[in-house]
Amino acid sequence: MTEAIEDVLAQVGPRLKRLRADHGLTLTGLAEATGISTSTLSRLESGQRRPTLELLLPIAQAYQVPLQELVGAPEVGDPRIRPTPQKMNGMTVLPLTRQPGPLQAFKMIIPGGRGTPDPQTHEGYEWLYVLSGRLRLVLADRDLLLKAGEAAEFDTRLPHWFGSADEQPVEILSLFGRQGERMHVRARPKPRG
C-alpha cells in the first residue's frame, strides 16, 4: 500500500472521533445507530482497526455525511479550465492561469493587419510561442518574423511590439513574468553513451 493511502487511513480514526463528538454521541449511541459493536467503533477511532467500507458506510449514514467526509478524500472538481476571453488593444486574450503568481499564461488571438508598430516598454519578461499564423515581433532595433512552431523570449524593458505579419490572424501562447521571471526549460536529451 502506498504511503499516501496509509496517511489517509491513519486520519480516519481521529476524523471519526471528531465527528462523533460534534454530533454529541457516545460510542454506545453510535453503536445503536449503526449496528457496529462499541469495541469495534473504539478500535476504529483509536486506529487499532483498519476502516473498511462495511464499517464506514453505516457510520456515514448515521452522521448523514458523504463517505468522502469520513476518509478525507480530496474533492474532485471539474478539471476543465473555462477562461473568459477579454478584448485588449484589439486582441482577444484568454488567461490560462487562474491564480495570481509570478508567471501568467495567456492565449492571444491577434487579428490580421494590426497597424503600425508602436514599441512599448515595461517591467517583466515574456516568452511567446506561435500556434498558427505569422507573428511580427519588433524588438528594439530588430524586426522579426515568427511562424507557427517558433518561439521568442525577451526582456520587456526593451522596446517591443508584436502583431500579425500579414492580413491573417495569428494565435500565440504567452508566458509573462511581471518581476522579470524567465521560463525555465529543464528537459534535456540524454547524452548518448
PDB file of C-alpha atoms in Angstrom:
ATOM      1  CA  MET A   1       0.000   0.000   0.000  1.00  0.00           C
ATOM      2  CA  THR A   2       1.355   3.431  -0.834  1.00  0.00           C
ATOM      3  CA  GLU A   3       2.416   5.931   1.794  1.00  0.00           C
ATOM      4  CA  ALA A   4      -0.305   8.359   0.655  1.00  0.00           C
ATOM      5  CA  ILE A   5      -3.015   5.725   1.241  1.00  0.00           C
ATOM      6  CA  GLU A   6      -1.542   4.870   4.646  1.00  0.00           C
ATOM      7  CA  ASP A   7      -1.647   8.585   5.569  1.00  0.00           C
ATOM      8  CA  VAL A   8      -5.311   8.862   4.548  1.00  0.00           C
ATOM      9  CA  LEU A   9      -6.219   5.735   6.521  1.00  0.00           C
ATOM     10  CA  ALA A  10      -4.319   6.999   9.595  1.00  0.00           C
ATOM     11  CA  GLN A  11      -6.520  10.120   9.624  1.00  0.00           C
ATOM     12  CA  VAL A  12      -9.830   8.200   9.540  1.00  0.00           C
ATOM     13  CA  GLY A  13      -9.814   7.342  13.276  1.00  0.00           C
ATOM     14  CA  PRO A  14      -9.305  10.911  14.548  1.00  0.00           C
ATOM     15  CA  ARG A  15     -11.858  12.157  11.996  1.00  0.00           C
ATOM     16  CA  LEU A  16     -14.444   9.611  13.240  1.00  0.00           C
ATOM     17  CA  LYS A  17     -13.814  10.622  16.856  1.00  0.00           C
ATOM     18  CA  ARG A  18     -14.240  14.326  15.978  1.00  0.00           C
ATOM     19  CA  LEU A  19     -17.475  13.637  14.092  1.00  0.00           C
ATOM     20  CA  ARG A  20     -18.883  11.664  16.997  1.00  0.00           C
ATOM     21  CA  ALA A  21     -18.021  14.497  19.408  1.00  0.00           C
ATOM     22  CA  ASP A  22     -19.518  17.081  17.004  1.00  0.00           C
ATOM     23  CA  HIS A  23     -22.744  15.069  16.922  1.00  0.00           C
ATOM     24  CA  GLY A  24     -22.784  14.679  20.712  1.00  0.00           C
ATOM     25  CA  LEU A  25     -22.893  10.889  20.541  1.00  0.00           C
ATOM     26  CA  THR A  26     -21.376   8.305  22.833  1.00  0.00           C
ATOM     27  CA  LEU A  27     -19.830   5.118  21.494  1.00  0.00           C
ATOM     28  CA  THR A  28     -22.897   3.295  22.789  1.00  0.00           C
ATOM     29  CA  GLY A  29     -25.246   5.681  20.967  1.00  0.00           C
ATOM     30  CA  LEU A  30     -23.293   5.297  17.720  1.00  0.00           C
ATOM     31  CA  ALA A  31     -23.250   1.510  18.157  1.00  0.00           C
ATOM     32  CA  GLU A  32     -27.042   1.511  18.455  1.00  0.00           C
ATOM     33  CA  ALA A  33     -27.404   3.692  15.352  1.00  0.00           C
ATOM     34  CA  THR A  34     -25.023   1.636  13.205  1.00  0.00           C
ATOM     35  CA  GLY A  35     -25.257  -1.925  14.496  1.00  0.00           C
ATOM     36  CA  ILE A  36     -21.460  -1.934  14.963  1.00  0.00           C
ATOM     37  CA  SER A  37     -20.151  -3.004  18.386  1.00  0.00           C
ATOM     38  CA  THR A  38     -18.760  -0.348  20.728  1.00  0.00           C
ATOM     39  CA  SER A  39     -15.411  -2.159  20.884  1.00  0.00           C
ATOM     40  CA  THR A  40     -15.100  -2.104  17.062  1.00  0.00           C
ATOM     41  CA  LEU A  41     -16.016   1.606  16.965  1.00  0.00           C
ATOM     42  CA  SER A  42     -13.487   2.334  19.720  1.00  0.00           C
ATOM     43  CA  ARG A  43     -10.735   0.464  17.837  1.00  0.00           C
ATOM     44  CA  LEU A  44     -11.629   2.323  14.610  1.00  0.00           C
ATOM     45  CA  GLU A  45     -11.329   5.689  16.362  1.00  0.00           C
ATOM     46  CA  SER A  46      -8.022   4.770  18.017  1.00  0.00           C
ATOM     47  CA  GLY A  47      -6.551   3.442  14.757  1.00  0.00           C
ATOM     48  CA  GLN A  48      -6.253  -0.117  16.055  1.00  0.00           C
ATOM     49  CA  ARG A  49      -8.743  -1.361  13.444  1.00  0.00           C
ATOM     50  CA  ARG A  50      -8.440  -0.726   9.701  1.00  0.00           C
ATOM     51  CA  PRO A  51     -11.507   1.061   8.290  1.00  0.00           C
ATOM     52  CA  THR A  52     -13.491  -0.888   5.702  1.00  0.00           C
ATOM     53  CA  LEU A  53     -16.478   0.023   3.579  1.00  0.00           C
ATOM     54  CA  GLU A  54     -18.649  -2.324   5.622  1.00  0.00           C
ATOM     55  CA  LEU A  55     -17.831  -0.259   8.715  1.00  0.00           C
ATOM     56  CA  LEU A  56     -17.704   3.225   7.190  1.00  0.00           C
ATOM     57  CA  LEU A  57     -20.979   3.093   5.218  1.00  0.00           C
ATOM     58  CA  PRO A  58     -23.253   2.662   8.275  1.00  0.00           C
ATOM     59  CA  ILE A  59     -21.285   5.359  10.128  1.00  0.00           C
ATOM     60  CA  ALA A  60     -21.682   7.773   7.204  1.00  0.00           C
ATOM     61  CA  GLN A  61     -25.412   7.036   7.165  1.00  0.00           C
ATOM     62  CA  ALA A  62     -25.687   7.605  10.925  1.00  0.00           C
ATOM     63  CA  TYR A  63     -23.984  11.009  10.642  1.00  0.00           C
ATOM     64  CA  GLN A  64     -25.758  11.749   7.345  1.00  0.00           C
ATOM     65  CA  VAL A  65     -22.496  12.750   5.681  1.00  0.00           C
ATOM     66  CA  PRO A  66     -20.923  11.604   2.415  1.00  0.00           C
ATOM     67  CA  LEU A  67     -18.394   8.780   2.704  1.00  0.00           C
ATOM     68  CA  GLN A  68     -15.567  11.026   1.472  1.00  0.00           C
ATOM     69  CA  GLU A  69     -16.031  13.192   4.581  1.00  0.00           C
ATOM     70  CA  LEU A  70     -15.121  10.201   6.745  1.00  0.00           C
ATOM     71  CA  VAL A  71     -11.968   9.383   4.817  1.00  0.00           C
ATOM     72  CA  GLY A  72     -10.994  12.945   3.953  1.00  0.00           C
ATOM     73  CA  ALA A  73     -10.827  12.276   0.236  1.00  0.00           C
ATOM     74  CA  PRO A  74      -9.902  15.385  -1.726  1.00  0.00           C
ATOM     75  CA  GLU A  75     -12.748  16.917  -3.667  1.00  0.00           C
ATOM     76  CA  VAL A  76     -12.667  16.068  -7.319  1.00  0.00           C
ATOM     77  CA  GLY A  77     -13.933  19.068  -9.192  1.00  0.00           C
ATOM     78  CA  ASP A  78     -14.279  19.691 -12.862  1.00  0.00           C
ATOM     79  CA  PRO A  79     -10.680  19.849 -14.134  1.00  0.00           C
ATOM     80  CA  ARG A  80     -11.577  21.822 -17.236  1.00  0.00           C
ATOM     81  CA  ILE A  81     -10.485  25.433 -17.410  1.00  0.00           C
ATOM     82  CA  ARG A  82     -13.062  27.784 -18.864  1.00  0.00           C
ATOM     83  CA  PRO A  83     -11.220  31.027 -19.456  1.00  0.00           C
ATOM     84  CA  THR A  84     -13.251  34.118 -20.224  1.00  0.00           C
ATOM     85  CA  PRO A  85     -11.926  35.859 -23.323  1.00  0.00           C
ATOM     86  CA  GLN A  86     -11.153  39.549 -22.959  1.00  0.00           C
ATOM     87  CA  LYS A  87     -10.575  42.183 -25.612  1.00  0.00           C
ATOM     88  CA  MET A  88      -7.360  44.145 -25.074  1.00  0.00           C
ATOM     89  CA  ASN A  89      -5.877  46.528 -27.642  1.00  0.00           C
ATOM     90  CA  GLY A  90      -7.820  44.830 -30.438  1.00  0.00           C
ATOM     91  CA  MET A  91      -6.615  41.337 -29.411  1.00  0.00           C
ATOM     92  CA  THR A  92      -8.630  38.507 -27.897  1.00  0.00           C
ATOM     93  CA  VAL A  93      -6.813  37.411 -24.740  1.00  0.00           C
ATOM     94  CA  LEU A  94      -7.643  34.202 -22.835  1.00  0.00           C
ATOM     95  CA  PRO A  95      -5.963  33.984 -19.413  1.00  0.00           C
ATOM     96  CA  LEU A  96      -4.823  30.399 -18.824  1.00  0.00           C
ATOM     97  CA  THR A  97      -3.638  30.817 -15.236  1.00  0.00           C
ATOM     98  CA  ARG A  98      -6.400  31.133 -12.674  1.00  0.00           C
ATOM     99  CA  GLN A  99      -4.431  32.367  -9.679  1.00  0.00           C
ATOM    100  CA  PRO A 100      -2.081  35.271  -9.220  1.00  0.00           C
ATOM    101  CA  GLY A 101       1.557  34.365  -9.258  1.00  0.00           C
ATOM    102  CA  PRO A 102       4.909  35.328 -10.655  1.00  0.00           C
ATOM    103  CA  LEU A 103       4.214  33.797 -14.082  1.00  0.00           C
ATOM    104  CA  GLN A 104       0.993  34.268 -16.025  1.00  0.00           C
ATOM    105  CA  ALA A 105      -0.016  32.329 -19.149  1.00  0.00           C
ATOM    106  CA  PHE A 106      -2.233  33.660 -21.938  1.00  0.00           C
ATOM    107  CA  LYS A 107      -3.503  32.558 -25.300  1.00  0.00           C
ATOM    108  CA  MET A 108      -3.798  35.532 -27.636  1.00  0.00           C
ATOM    109  CA  ILE A 109      -5.541  35.860 -30.970  1.00  0.00           C
ATOM    110  CA  ILE A 110      -4.300  38.894 -32.864  1.00  0.00           C
ATOM    111  CA  PRO A 111      -6.331  40.000 -35.884  1.00  0.00           C
ATOM    112  CA  GLY A 112      -4.630  40.462 -39.239  1.00  0.00           C
ATOM    113  CA  GLY A 113      -3.333  43.871 -40.289  1.00  0.00           C
ATOM    114  CA  ARG A 114      -2.769  45.137 -36.747  1.00  0.00           C
ATOM    115  CA  GLY A 115      -1.482  48.558 -37.715  1.00  0.00           C
ATOM    116  CA  THR A 116       1.791  50.345 -37.331  1.00  0.00           C
ATOM    117  CA  PRO A 117       4.281  49.176 -34.712  1.00  0.00           C
ATOM    118  CA  ASP A 118       4.354  51.341 -31.591  1.00  0.00           C
ATOM    119  CA  PRO A 119       7.017  49.729 -29.354  1.00  0.00           C
ATOM    120  CA  GLN A 120       6.434  49.955 -25.586  1.00  0.00           C
ATOM    121  CA  THR A 121       8.491  49.059 -22.510  1.00  0.00           C
ATOM    122  CA  HIS A 122       7.521  47.783 -19.066  1.00  0.00           C
ATOM    123  CA  GLU A 123       8.890  45.587 -16.294  1.00  0.00           C
ATOM    124  CA  GLY A 124       8.888  41.865 -16.911  1.00  0.00           C
ATOM    125  CA  TYR A 125       9.988  39.048 -19.157  1.00  0.00           C
ATOM    126  CA  GLU A 126       7.922  37.486 -21.944  1.00  0.00           C
ATOM    127  CA  TRP A 127       8.011  34.189 -23.802  1.00  0.00           C
ATOM    128  CA  LEU A 128       5.904  33.840 -26.981  1.00  0.00           C
ATOM    129  CA  TYR A 129       5.050  30.699 -28.948  1.00  0.00           C
ATOM    130  CA  VAL A 130       3.268  30.932 -32.309  1.00  0.00           C
ATOM    131  CA  LEU A 131       0.440  28.398 -32.613  1.00  0.00           C
ATOM    132  CA  SER A 132      -0.807  29.476 -36.048  1.00  0.00           C
ATOM    133  CA  GLY A 133      -0.272  32.311 -38.478  1.00  0.00           C
ATOM    134  CA  ARG A 134       2.753  34.570 -38.740  1.00  0.00           C
ATOM    135  CA  LEU A 135       3.828  36.934 -35.966  1.00  0.00           C
ATOM    136  CA  ARG A 136       5.769  40.135 -36.493  1.00  0.00           C
ATOM    137  CA  LEU A 137       7.905  40.977 -33.472  1.00  0.00           C
ATOM    138  CA  VAL A 138       9.626  44.345 -33.303  1.00  0.00           C
ATOM    139  CA  LEU A 139      12.220  44.179 -30.541  1.00  0.00           C
ATOM    140  CA  ALA A 140      14.486  47.198 -30.049  1.00  0.00           C
ATOM    141  CA  ASP A 141      16.128  47.647 -33.478  1.00  0.00           C
ATOM    142  CA  ARG A 142      15.199  44.158 -34.774  1.00  0.00           C
ATOM    143  CA  ASP A 143      12.170  43.328 -36.915  1.00  0.00           C
ATOM    144  CA  LEU A 144      11.495  39.577 -36.737  1.00  0.00           C
ATOM    145  CA  LEU A 145       9.030  37.196 -38.376  1.00  0.00           C
ATOM    146  CA  LEU A 146       7.970  34.088 -36.443  1.00  0.00           C
ATOM    147  CA  LYS A 147       5.992  31.220 -37.996  1.00  0.00           C
ATOM    148  CA  ALA A 148       3.883  28.510 -36.366  1.00  0.00           C
ATOM    149  CA  GLY A 149       6.054  26.411 -34.058  1.00  0.00           C
ATOM    150  CA  GLU A 150       8.599  29.151 -33.388  1.00  0.00           C
ATOM    151  CA  ALA A 151       9.172  30.887 -30.066  1.00  0.00           C
ATOM    152  CA  ALA A 152      10.855  34.031 -28.781  1.00  0.00           C
ATOM    153  CA  GLU A 153      11.698  35.299 -25.323  1.00  0.00           C
ATOM    154  CA  PHE A 154      12.763  38.783 -24.310  1.00  0.00           C
ATOM    155  CA  ASP A 155      13.120  41.306 -21.516  1.00  0.00           C
ATOM    156  CA  THR A 156      10.103  43.624 -21.767  1.00  0.00           C
ATOM    157  CA  ARG A 157      12.234  46.592 -20.689  1.00  0.00           C
ATOM    158  CA  LEU A 158      13.408  46.533 -24.307  1.00  0.00           C
ATOM    159  CA  PRO A 159      11.074  48.471 -26.643  1.00  0.00           C
ATOM    160  CA  HIS A 160       8.822  45.812 -28.183  1.00  0.00           C
ATOM    161  CA  TRP A 161       5.669  45.356 -30.244  1.00  0.00           C
ATOM    162  CA  PHE A 162       4.061  42.308 -31.814  1.00  0.00           C
ATOM    163  CA  GLY A 163       1.192  41.743 -34.202  1.00  0.00           C
ATOM    164  CA  SER A 164       0.118  39.803 -37.261  1.00  0.00           C
ATOM    165  CA  ALA A 165       2.710  39.835 -40.023  1.00  0.00           C
ATOM    166  CA  ASP A 166       0.005  39.947 -42.705  1.00  0.00           C
ATOM    167  CA  GLU A 167      -3.763  40.205 -43.135  1.00  0.00           C
ATOM    168  CA  GLN A 168      -4.366  36.836 -41.411  1.00  0.00           C
ATOM    169  CA  PRO A 169      -4.894  36.430 -37.639  1.00  0.00           C
ATOM    170  CA  VAL A 170      -2.104  34.935 -35.552  1.00  0.00           C
ATOM    171  CA  GLU A 171      -2.567  32.763 -32.434  1.00  0.00           C
ATOM    172  CA  ILE A 172       0.120  32.745 -29.766  1.00  0.00           C
ATOM    173  CA  LEU A 173       0.784  31.441 -26.280  1.00  0.00           C
ATOM    174  CA  SER A 174       2.404  33.959 -23.961  1.00  0.00           C
ATOM    175  CA  LEU A 175       4.107  33.394 -20.620  1.00  0.00           C
ATOM    176  CA  PHE A 176       4.721  36.650 -18.827  1.00  0.00           C
ATOM    177  CA  GLY A 177       6.625  37.311 -15.607  1.00  0.00           C
ATOM    178  CA  ARG A 178       5.950  40.769 -14.180  1.00  0.00           C
ATOM    179  CA  GLN A 179       9.043  40.688 -11.983  1.00  0.00           C
ATOM    180  CA  GLY A 180      11.314  39.530 -14.787  1.00  0.00           C
ATOM    181  CA  GLU A 181      10.894  35.787 -14.159  1.00  0.00           C
ATOM    182  CA  ARG A 182      12.017  33.721 -17.097  1.00  0.00           C
ATOM    183  CA  MET A 183      10.548  30.465 -18.275  1.00  0.00           C
ATOM    184  CA  HIS A 184      12.910  27.597 -17.437  1.00  0.00           C
ATOM    185  CA  VAL A 185      13.054  24.593 -19.705  1.00  0.00           C
ATOM    186  CA  ARG A 186      14.517  21.717 -17.724  1.00  0.00           C
ATOM    187  CA  ALA A 187      14.045  18.804 -20.120  1.00  0.00           C
ATOM    188  CA  ARG A 188      17.300  17.862 -21.808  1.00  0.00           C
ATOM    189  CA  PRO A 189      18.035  14.933 -24.096  1.00  0.00           C
ATOM    190  CA  LYS A 190      20.000  12.093 -22.548  1.00  0.00           C
ATOM    191  CA  PRO A 191      23.646  12.071 -23.549  1.00  0.00           C
ATOM    192  CA  ARG A 192      24.488   9.270 -25.943  1.00  0.00           C
ATOM    193  CA  GLY A 193      26.872   6.861 -24.415  1.00  0.00           C
TER     194      GLY A 193
END
